[in-house]
Amino acid sequence: DQQVKQNSPSLSVQEGRISILNCDYTNSMFDYFLWYKKYPAEGPTFLISISSIKDKNEDGRFTVFLNKSAKHLSLHIVPSQPGDSAVYFCAATPTIVFGNEKLTFGTGTRLTIIP
Amino acid sequence: DTGVSQNPRHKITKRGQNVTFRCDPISEHNRLYWYRQTLGQGPEFLTYFQNEAQLEKSRLLSDRFSAERPKGSFSTLEIQRTEQGDSAMYLCASSPFTGTVSYEQYFGPGTRLTVT
């Protein structure tokens, strides 16, 4: 049972345009969400996160939006740069239960920025 | 500032052999996590430690798997009697815990295991 879903395995975007990566979740206990970026032969790198008490969090070129009623979040990258080409993972965790802070990941979206 | 390190980076072993991987977390981080990633999937949680205490184990962690963190610093993950299905990338992550939980976990480069 895939509790975190990234339905687009790949996405290609022109350099300078906006990249939008989507993520859906099914577990109502999830209330903290993270995005990770992964280059080949490296571990995932933390990018940005959002708590369910917010609907938007911004950090430079990266903005994450959360729609709790739809159980949907998205990562916007603008403007997209060639170095953004990587696999992006959405992850989620419940915060209400201490000691249960393991991350549940989606299957990833491969983003390719076209120069 | 050194990040999470993992050794070895690659391991090829024959089915039935035992293997052990090591993870050194970021020095001030007292929580340490192990994940496994197979091709086309995201990382899947295996187990985690707070200091030397193992707080949770996934049902993915069969009896052939054991993890330790003897002094609350580095951790080892051992797989006994390896099977071809154990072939995967094994990722270690760490995070700080100073009375409040930090949900951001910082990953090492992983150990790629190939069982032939």
mmCIF file of N, CA and C in Angstrom, chain A residues 2-108:
data_model
loop_
_atom_site.group_PDB
_atom_site.id
_atom_site.type_symbol
_atom_site.label_atom_id
_atom_site.label_comp_id
_atom_site.label_asym_id
_atom_site.label_seq_id
_atom_site.Cartn_x
_atom_site.Cartn_y
_atom_site.Cartn_z
ATOM 1 N N GLN A 2 0.846 1.984 -1.114
ATOM 2 C CA GLN A 2 1.699 3.147 -1.275
ATOM 3 C C GLN A 2 1.022 4.325 -0.593
ATOM 4 N N GLN A 3 1.532 4.752 0.543
ATOM 5 C CA GLN A 3 0.888 5.827 1.296
ATOM 6 C C GLN A 3 1.282 7.208 0.794
ATOM 7 N N VAL A 4 2.400 7.291 0.086
ATOM 8 C CA VAL A 4 2.846 8.541 -0.516
ATOM 9 C C VAL A 4 3.064 8.256 -1.998
ATOM 10 N N LYS A 5 2.390 9.016 -2.844
ATOM 11 C CA LYS A 5 2.411 8.707 -4.269
ATOM 12 C C LYS A 5 2.925 9.889 -5.084
ATOM 13 N N GLN A 6 3.841 9.585 -5.973
ATOM 14 C CA GLN A 6 4.286 10.559 -6.956
ATOM 15 C C GLN A 6 3.975 9.939 -8.307
ATOM 16 N N ASN A 7 2.922 10.407 -8.918
ATOM 17 C CA ASN A 7 2.378 9.720 -10.084
ATOM 18 C C ASN A 7 3.112 10.022 -11.384
ATOM 19 N N SER A 8 3.970 11.034 -11.365
ATOM 20 C CA SER A 8 4.741 11.338 -12.571
ATOM 21 C C SER A 8 6.161 10.832 -12.391
ATOM 22 N N PRO A 9 6.541 9.776 -13.086
ATOM 23 C CA PRO A 9 7.909 9.257 -12.933
ATOM 24 C C PRO A 9 8.957 10.227 -13.478
ATOM 25 N N SER A 10 8.554 11.046 -14.459
ATOM 26 C CA SER A 10 9.536 11.956 -15.050
ATOM 27 C C SER A 10 8.860 13.240 -15.501
ATOM 28 N N LEU A 11 9.693 14.291 -15.600
ATOM 29 C CA LEU A 11 9.210 15.611 -16.004
ATOM 30 C C LEU A 11 10.360 16.340 -16.669
ATOM 31 N N SER A 12 10.085 16.961 -17.812
ATOM 32 C CA SER A 12 11.098 17.764 -18.507
ATOM 33 C C SER A 12 10.612 19.200 -18.590
ATOM 34 N N VAL A 13 11.507 20.133 -18.253
ATOM 35 C CA VAL A 13 11.147 21.550 -18.209
ATOM 36 C C VAL A 13 12.274 22.360 -18.831
ATOM 37 N N GLN A 14 11.911 23.381 -19.572
ATOM 38 C CA GLN A 14 12.913 24.280 -20.153
ATOM 39 C C GLN A 14 13.572 25.114 -19.062
ATOM 40 N N GLU A 15 14.853 25.333 -19.216
ATOM 41 C CA GLU A 15 15.586 26.196 -18.285
ATOM 42 C C GLU A 15 14.914 27.557 -18.189
ATOM 43 N N GLY A 16 14.785 28.051 -16.971
ATOM 44 C CA GLY A 16 14.177 29.354 -16.747
ATOM 45 C C GLY A 16 12.684 29.305 -16.492
ATOM 46 N N ARG A 17 12.042 28.179 -16.855
ATOM 47 C CA ARG A 17 10.604 28.053 -16.629
ATOM 48 C C ARG A 17 10.352 27.482 -15.247
ATOM 49 N N ILE A 18 9.075 27.337 -14.895
ATOM 50 C CA ILE A 18 8.705 26.786 -13.602
ATOM 51 C C ILE A 18 8.589 25.261 -13.683
ATOM 52 N N SER A 19 9.132 24.593 -12.683
ATOM 53 C CA SER A 19 8.959 23.141 -12.541
ATOM 54 C C SER A 19 7.971 22.911 -11.402
ATOM 55 N N ILE A 20 6.979 22.063 -11.656
ATOM 56 C CA ILE A 20 6.001 21.732 -10.624
ATOM 57 C C ILE A 20 5.974 20.225 -10.440
ATOM 58 N N LEU A 21 6.337 19.791 -9.246
ATOM 59 C CA LEU A 21 6.330 18.368 -8.927
ATOM 60 C C LEU A 21 5.215 18.104 -7.921
ATOM 61 N N ASN A 22 4.473 17.040 -8.154
ATOM 62 C CA ASN A 22 3.294 16.762 -7.341
ATOM 63 C C ASN A 22 3.450 15.518 -6.482
ATOM 64 N N CYS A 23 2.686 15.500 -5.390
ATOM 65 C CA CYS A 23 2.741 14.390 -4.443
ATOM 66 C C CYS A 23 1.385 14.265 -3.769
ATOM 67 N N ASP A 24 0.882 13.053 -3.643
ATOM 68 C CA ASP A 24 -0.368 12.798 -2.941
ATOM 69 C C ASP A 24 -0.110 11.806 -1.808
ATOM 70 N N TYR A 25 -0.882 11.916 -0.745
ATOM 71 C CA TYR A 25 -0.733 10.980 0.358
ATOM 72 C C TYR A 25 -2.103 10.493 0.800
ATOM 73 N N THR A 26 -2.107 9.323 1.413
ATOM 74 C CA THR A 26 -3.382 8.737 1.815
ATOM 75 C C THR A 26 -3.530 8.631 3.338
ATOM 76 N N ASN A 27 -2.435 8.639 4.067
ATOM 77 C CA ASN A 27 -2.486 8.452 5.515
ATOM 78 C C ASN A 27 -2.818 9.771 6.206
ATOM 79 N N SER A 28 -3.971 9.823 6.862
ATOM 80 C CA SER A 28 -4.410 11.053 7.531
ATOM 81 C C SER A 28 -3.535 11.426 8.720
ATOM 82 N N MET A 29 -2.724 10.488 9.186
ATOM 83 C CA MET A 29 -1.841 10.777 10.321
ATOM 84 C C MET A 29 -0.640 11.629 9.901
ATOM 85 N N PHE A 30 -0.329 11.651 8.614
ATOM 86 C CA PHE A 30 0.818 12.432 8.145
ATOM 87 C C PHE A 30 0.533 13.916 8.303
ATOM 88 N N ASP A 31 1.420 14.627 8.972
ATOM 89 C CA ASP A 31 1.220 16.064 9.124
ATOM 90 C C ASP A 31 2.515 16.861 8.997
ATOM 91 N N TYR A 32 3.557 16.216 8.516
ATOM 92 C CA TYR A 32 4.795 16.943 8.238
ATOM 93 C C TYR A 32 5.365 16.340 6.972
ATOM 94 N N PHE A 33 5.748 17.219 6.035
ATOM 95 C CA PHE A 33 6.108 16.760 4.705
ATOM 96 C C PHE A 33 7.451 17.370 4.287
ATOM 97 N N LEU A 34 8.209 16.580 3.562
ATOM 98 C CA LEU A 34 9.551 17.008 3.174
ATOM 99 C C LEU A 34 9.785 16.660 1.704
ATOM 100 N N TRP A 35 10.627 17.451 1.079
ATOM 101 C CA TRP A 35 11.112 17.140 -0.259
ATOM 102 C C TRP A 35 12.619 16.933 -0.200
ATOM 103 N N TYR A 36 13.053 15.882 -0.903
ATOM 104 C CA TYR A 36 14.467 15.571 -1.013
ATOM 105 C C TYR A 36 14.836 15.518 -2.481
ATOM 106 N N LYS A 37 16.092 15.876 -2.760
ATOM 107 C CA LYS A 37 16.635 15.801 -4.109
ATOM 108 C C LYS A 37 17.744 14.764 -4.096
ATOM 109 N N LYS A 38 17.812 13.968 -5.142
ATOM 110 C CA LYS A 38 18.841 12.930 -5.190
ATOM 111 C C LYS A 38 19.546 12.923 -6.534
ATOM 112 N N TYR A 39 20.869 13.091 -6.470
ATOM 113 C CA TYR A 39 21.711 12.924 -7.650
ATOM 114 C C TYR A 39 22.184 11.479 -7.708
ATOM 115 N N PRO A 40 22.556 10.974 -8.893
ATOM 116 C CA PRO A 40 23.076 9.612 -9.012
ATOM 117 C C PRO A 40 24.278 9.394 -8.094
ATOM 118 N N ALA A 41 24.340 8.235 -7.485
ATOM 119 C CA ALA A 41 25.456 7.821 -6.635
ATOM 120 C C ALA A 41 25.599 8.671 -5.367
ATOM 121 N N GLU A 42 24.565 9.420 -5.020
ATOM 122 C CA GLU A 42 24.574 10.171 -3.766
ATOM 123 C C GLU A 42 23.324 9.853 -2.977
ATOM 124 N N GLY A 43 23.358 10.139 -1.670
ATOM 125 C CA GLY A 43 22.160 9.982 -0.875
ATOM 126 C C GLY A 43 21.212 11.145 -1.093
ATOM 127 N N PRO A 44 19.946 11.010 -0.682
ATOM 128 C CA PRO A 44 18.996 12.117 -0.809
ATOM 129 C C PRO A 44 19.451 13.322 0.015
ATOM 130 N N THR A 45 19.231 14.506 -0.540
ATOM 131 C CA THR A 45 19.580 15.757 0.134
ATOM 132 C C THR A 45 18.299 16.494 0.495
ATOM 133 N N PHE A 46 18.183 16.886 1.763
ATOM 134 C CA PHE A 46 16.989 17.612 2.206
ATOM 135 C C PHE A 46 16.888 18.949 1.484
ATOM 136 N N LEU A 47 15.669 19.264 1.023
ATOM 137 C CA LEU A 47 15.444 20.481 0.252
ATOM 138 C C LEU A 47 14.572 21.474 1.011
ATOM 139 N N ILE A 48 13.381 21.070 1.365
ATOM 140 C CA ILE A 48 12.422 21.965 1.997
ATOM 141 C C ILE A 48 11.351 21.125 2.669
ATOM 142 N N SER A 49 10.724 21.695 3.698
ATOM 143 C CA SER A 49 9.684 20.946 4.406
ATOM 144 C C SER A 49 8.508 21.872 4.714
ATOM 145 N N ILE A 50 7.400 21.257 5.139
ATOM 146 C CA ILE A 50 6.225 22.028 5.521
ATOM 147 C C ILE A 50 5.436 21.270 6.562
ATOM 148 N N SER A 51 4.963 22.000 7.560
ATOM 149 C CA SER A 51 4.093 21.429 8.569
ATOM 150 C C SER A 51 2.649 21.629 8.138
ATOM 151 N N SER A 52 1.769 20.774 8.644
ATOM 152 C CA SER A 52 0.363 20.864 8.243
ATOM 153 C C SER A 52 -0.335 22.109 8.799
ATOM 154 N N ILE A 53 0.328 22.847 9.683
ATOM 155 C CA ILE A 53 -0.292 24.083 10.169
ATOM 156 C C ILE A 53 -0.110 25.214 9.159
ATOM 157 N N LYS A 54 0.694 24.962 8.125
ATOM 158 C CA LYS A 54 0.901 25.950 7.072
ATOM 159 C C LYS A 54 0.354 25.418 5.761
ATOM 160 N N ASP A 55 0.127 26.314 4.812
ATOM 161 C CA ASP A 55 -0.205 25.838 3.481
ATOM 162 C C ASP A 55 0.847 26.216 2.444
ATOM 163 N N LYS A 56 1.884 26.912 2.888
ATOM 164 C CA LYS A 56 2.935 27.322 1.967
ATOM 165 C C LYS A 56 4.222 27.549 2.744
ATOM 166 N N ASN A 57 5.329 27.124 2.134
ATOM 167 C CA ASN A 57 6.632 27.432 2.703
ATOM 168 C C ASN A 57 7.579 27.715 1.551
ATOM 169 N N GLU A 58 8.361 28.774 1.697
ATOM 170 C CA GLU A 58 9.198 29.233 0.602
ATOM 171 C C GLU A 58 10.647 29.322 1.052
ATOM 172 N N ASP A 59 11.549 28.927 0.176
ATOM 173 C CA ASP A 59 12.980 29.037 0.459
ATOM 174 C C ASP A 59 13.699 29.285 -0.853
ATOM 175 N N GLY A 60 13.961 30.544 -1.116
ATOM 176 C CA GLY A 60 14.640 30.893 -2.359
ATOM 177 C C GLY A 60 13.800 30.536 -3.573
ATOM 178 N N ARG A 61 14.352 29.736 -4.449
ATOM 179 C CA ARG A 61 13.628 29.354 -5.669
ATOM 180 C C ARG A 61 12.612 28.237 -5.428
ATOM 181 N N PHE A 62 12.575 27.691 -4.239
ATOM 182 C CA PHE A 62 11.737 26.531 -3.938
ATOM 183 C C PHE A 62 10.561 26.922 -3.046
ATOM 184 N N THR A 63 9.364 26.512 -3.466
ATOM 185 C CA THR A 63 8.158 26.744 -2.674
ATOM 186 C C THR A 63 7.378 25.452 -2.612
ATOM 187 N N VAL A 64 6.945 25.097 -1.426
ATOM 188 C CA VAL A 64 6.098 23.919 -1.277
ATOM 189 C C VAL A 64 4.709 24.388 -0.851
ATOM 190 N N PHE A 65 3.692 23.834 -1.507
ATOM 191 C CA PHE A 65 2.298 24.129 -1.207
ATOM 192 C C PHE A 65 1.638 22.868 -0.669
ATOM 193 N N LEU A 66 0.807 23.035 0.351
ATOM 194 C CA LEU A 66 0.105 21.904 0.953
ATOM 195 C C LEU A 66 -1.392 22.153 0.926
ATOM 196 N N ASN A 67 -2.137 21.199 0.381
ATOM 197 C CA ASN A 67 -3.601 21.237 0.379
ATOM 198 C C ASN A 67 -4.070 20.046 1.208
ATOM 199 N N LYS A 68 -4.351 20.306 2.486
ATOM 200 C CA LYS A 68 -4.673 19.205 3.406
ATOM 201 C C LYS A 68 -5.962 18.505 3.035
ATOM 202 N N SER A 69 -6.951 19.258 2.592
ATOM 203 C CA SER A 69 -8.245 18.639 2.286
ATOM 204 C C SER A 69 -8.116 17.675 1.113
ATOM 205 N N ALA A 70 -7.226 17.991 0.179
ATOM 206 C CA ALA A 70 -7.022 17.121 -0.976
ATOM 207 C C ALA A 70 -5.905 16.113 -0.741
ATOM 208 N N LYS A 71 -5.230 16.218 0.405
ATOM 209 C CA LYS A 71 -4.066 15.377 0.705
ATOM 210 C C LYS A 71 -3.067 15.448 -0.454
ATOM 211 N N HIS A 72 -2.710 16.664 -0.792
ATOM 212 C CA HIS A 72 -1.858 16.901 -1.954
ATOM 213 C C HIS A 72 -0.838 17.983 -1.625
ATOM 214 N N LEU A 73 0.396 17.761 -2.062
ATOM 215 C CA LEU A 73 1.379 18.824 -1.977
ATOM 216 C C LEU A 73 2.145 18.915 -3.280
ATOM 217 N N SER A 74 2.725 20.098 -3.486
ATOM 218 C CA SER A 74 3.479 20.312 -4.706
ATOM 219 C C SER A 74 4.728 21.124 -4.384
ATOM 220 N N LEU A 75 5.748 20.896 -5.179
ATOM 221 C CA LEU A 75 7.000 21.640 -5.072
ATOM 222 C C LEU A 75 7.152 22.455 -6.349
ATOM 223 N N HIS A 76 7.318 23.764 -6.186
ATOM 224 C CA HIS A 76 7.534 24.643 -7.320
ATOM 225 C C HIS A 76 8.982 25.117 -7.309
ATOM 226 N N ILE A 77 9.622 25.027 -8.450
ATOM 227 C CA ILE A 77 10.996 25.515 -8.601
ATOM 228 C C ILE A 77 10.967 26.574 -9.697
ATOM 229 N N VAL A 78 11.346 27.815 -9.283
ATOM 230 C CA VAL A 78 11.321 28.854 -10.311
ATOM 231 C C VAL A 78 12.401 29.895 -10.037
ATOM 232 N N PRO A 79 13.239 30.265 -11.005
ATOM 233 C CA PRO A 79 13.321 29.621 -12.315
ATOM 234 C C PRO A 79 14.104 28.320 -12.246
ATOM 235 N N SER A 80 13.789 27.381 -13.111
ATOM 236 C CA SER A 80 14.492 26.103 -13.130
ATOM 237 C C SER A 80 15.881 26.286 -13.737
ATOM 238 N N GLN A 81 16.851 25.572 -13.155
ATOM 239 C CA GLN A 81 18.238 25.659 -13.610
ATOM 240 C C GLN A 81 18.750 24.256 -13.935
ATOM 241 N N PRO A 82 19.762 24.149 -14.798
ATOM 242 C CA PRO A 82 20.269 22.814 -15.163
ATOM 243 C C PRO A 82 20.690 21.974 -13.953
ATOM 244 N N GLY A 83 21.211 22.606 -12.931
ATOM 245 C CA GLY A 83 21.618 21.875 -11.732
ATOM 246 C C GLY A 83 20.457 21.291 -10.944
ATOM 247 N N ASP A 84 19.238 21.664 -11.309
ATOM 248 C CA ASP A 84 18.060 21.103 -10.645
ATOM 249 C C ASP A 84 17.710 19.715 -11.191
ATOM 250 N N SER A 85 18.342 19.306 -12.264
ATOM 251 C CA SER A 85 18.083 17.980 -12.825
ATOM 252 C C SER A 85 18.502 16.918 -11.817
ATOM 253 N N ALA A 86 17.543 16.140 -11.364
ATOM 254 C CA ALA A 86 17.761 15.151 -10.301
ATOM 255 C C ALA A 86 16.457 14.380 -10.117
ATOM 256 N N VAL A 87 16.472 13.405 -9.224
ATOM 257 C CA VAL A 87 15.242 12.734 -8.818
ATOM 258 C C VAL A 87 14.755 13.402 -7.533
ATOM 259 N N TYR A 88 13.487 13.751 -7.490
ATOM 260 C CA TYR A 88 12.900 14.419 -6.331
ATOM 261 C C TYR A 88 11.941 13.460 -5.627
ATOM 262 N N PHE A 89 12.155 13.318 -4.318
ATOM 263 C CA PHE A 89 11.309 12.461 -3.496
ATOM 264 C C PHE A 89 10.488 13.314 -2.542
ATOM 265 N N CYS A 90 9.232 12.990 -2.458
ATOM 266 C CA CYS A 90 8.345 13.526 -1.447
ATOM 267 C C CYS A 90 8.351 12.547 -0.269
ATOM 268 N N ALA A 91 8.335 13.058 0.953
ATOM 269 C CA ALA A 91 8.313 12.191 2.135
ATOM 270 C C ALA A 91 7.358 12.772 3.161
ATOM 271 N N ALA A 92 6.831 11.918 4.019
ATOM 272 C CA ALA A 92 5.866 12.350 5.018
ATOM 273 C C ALA A 92 6.076 11.605 6.322
ATOM 274 N N THR A 93 5.656 12.240 7.415
ATOM 275 C CA THR A 93 5.762 11.597 8.717
ATOM 276 C C THR A 93 4.663 12.135 9.630
ATOM 277 N N PRO A 94 4.190 11.328 10.565
ATOM 278 C CA PRO A 94 3.274 11.848 11.582
ATOM 279 C C PRO A 94 4.082 12.466 12.714
ATOM 280 N N THR A 95 3.587 13.526 13.292
ATOM 281 C CA THR A 95 4.310 14.164 14.387
ATOM 282 C C THR A 95 3.614 13.969 15.722
ATOM 283 N N ILE A 96 2.420 13.409 15.683
ATOM 284 C CA ILE A 96 1.621 13.370 16.903
ATOM 285 C C ILE A 96 2.106 12.311 17.873
ATOM 286 N N VAL A 97 2.785 11.296 17.345
ATOM 287 C CA VAL A 97 3.205 10.191 18.187
ATOM 288 C C VAL A 97 4.711 10.219 18.337
ATOM 289 N N PHE A 98 5.200 10.499 19.518
ATOM 290 C CA PHE A 98 6.637 10.522 19.757
ATOM 291 C C PHE A 98 7.228 9.146 19.486
ATOM 292 N N GLY A 99 8.359 9.170 18.836
ATOM 293 C CA GLY A 99 9.036 7.906 18.554
ATOM 294 C C GLY A 99 8.579 7.266 17.267
ATOM 295 N N ASN A 100 7.796 7.986 16.493
ATOM 296 C CA ASN A 100 7.283 7.423 15.247
ATOM 297 C C ASN A 100 7.689 8.296 14.069
ATOM 298 N N GLU A 101 8.904 8.854 14.150
ATOM 299 C CA GLU A 101 9.264 9.865 13.168
ATOM 300 C C GLU A 101 9.965 9.309 11.952
ATOM 301 N N LYS A 102 9.679 8.084 11.583
ATOM 302 C CA LYS A 102 10.275 7.566 10.363
ATOM 303 C C LYS A 102 9.609 8.240 9.177
ATOM 304 N N LEU A 103 10.356 8.381 8.100
ATOM 305 C CA LEU A 103 9.841 9.008 6.893
ATOM 306 C C LEU A 103 9.294 7.947 5.942
ATOM 307 N N THR A 104 8.138 8.247 5.348
ATOM 308 C CA THR A 104 7.575 7.411 4.300
ATOM 309 C C THR A 104 7.743 8.174 2.990
ATOM 310 N N PHE A 105 8.418 7.559 2.043
ATOM 311 C CA PHE A 105 8.774 8.218 0.790
ATOM 312 C C PHE A 105 7.876 7.803 -0.352
ATOM 313 N N GLY A 106 7.728 8.702 -1.322
ATOM 314 C CA GLY A 106 7.143 8.361 -2.600
ATOM 315 C C GLY A 106 8.189 7.703 -3.485
ATOM 316 N N THR A 107 7.785 7.376 -4.705
ATOM 317 C CA THR A 107 8.681 6.661 -5.613
ATOM 318 C C THR A 107 9.585 7.589 -6.417
ATOM 319 N N GLY A 108 9.360 8.880 -6.305
ATOM 320 C CA GLY A 108 10.260 9.830 -6.950
ATOM 321 C C GLY A 108 9.800 10.284 -8.319
#
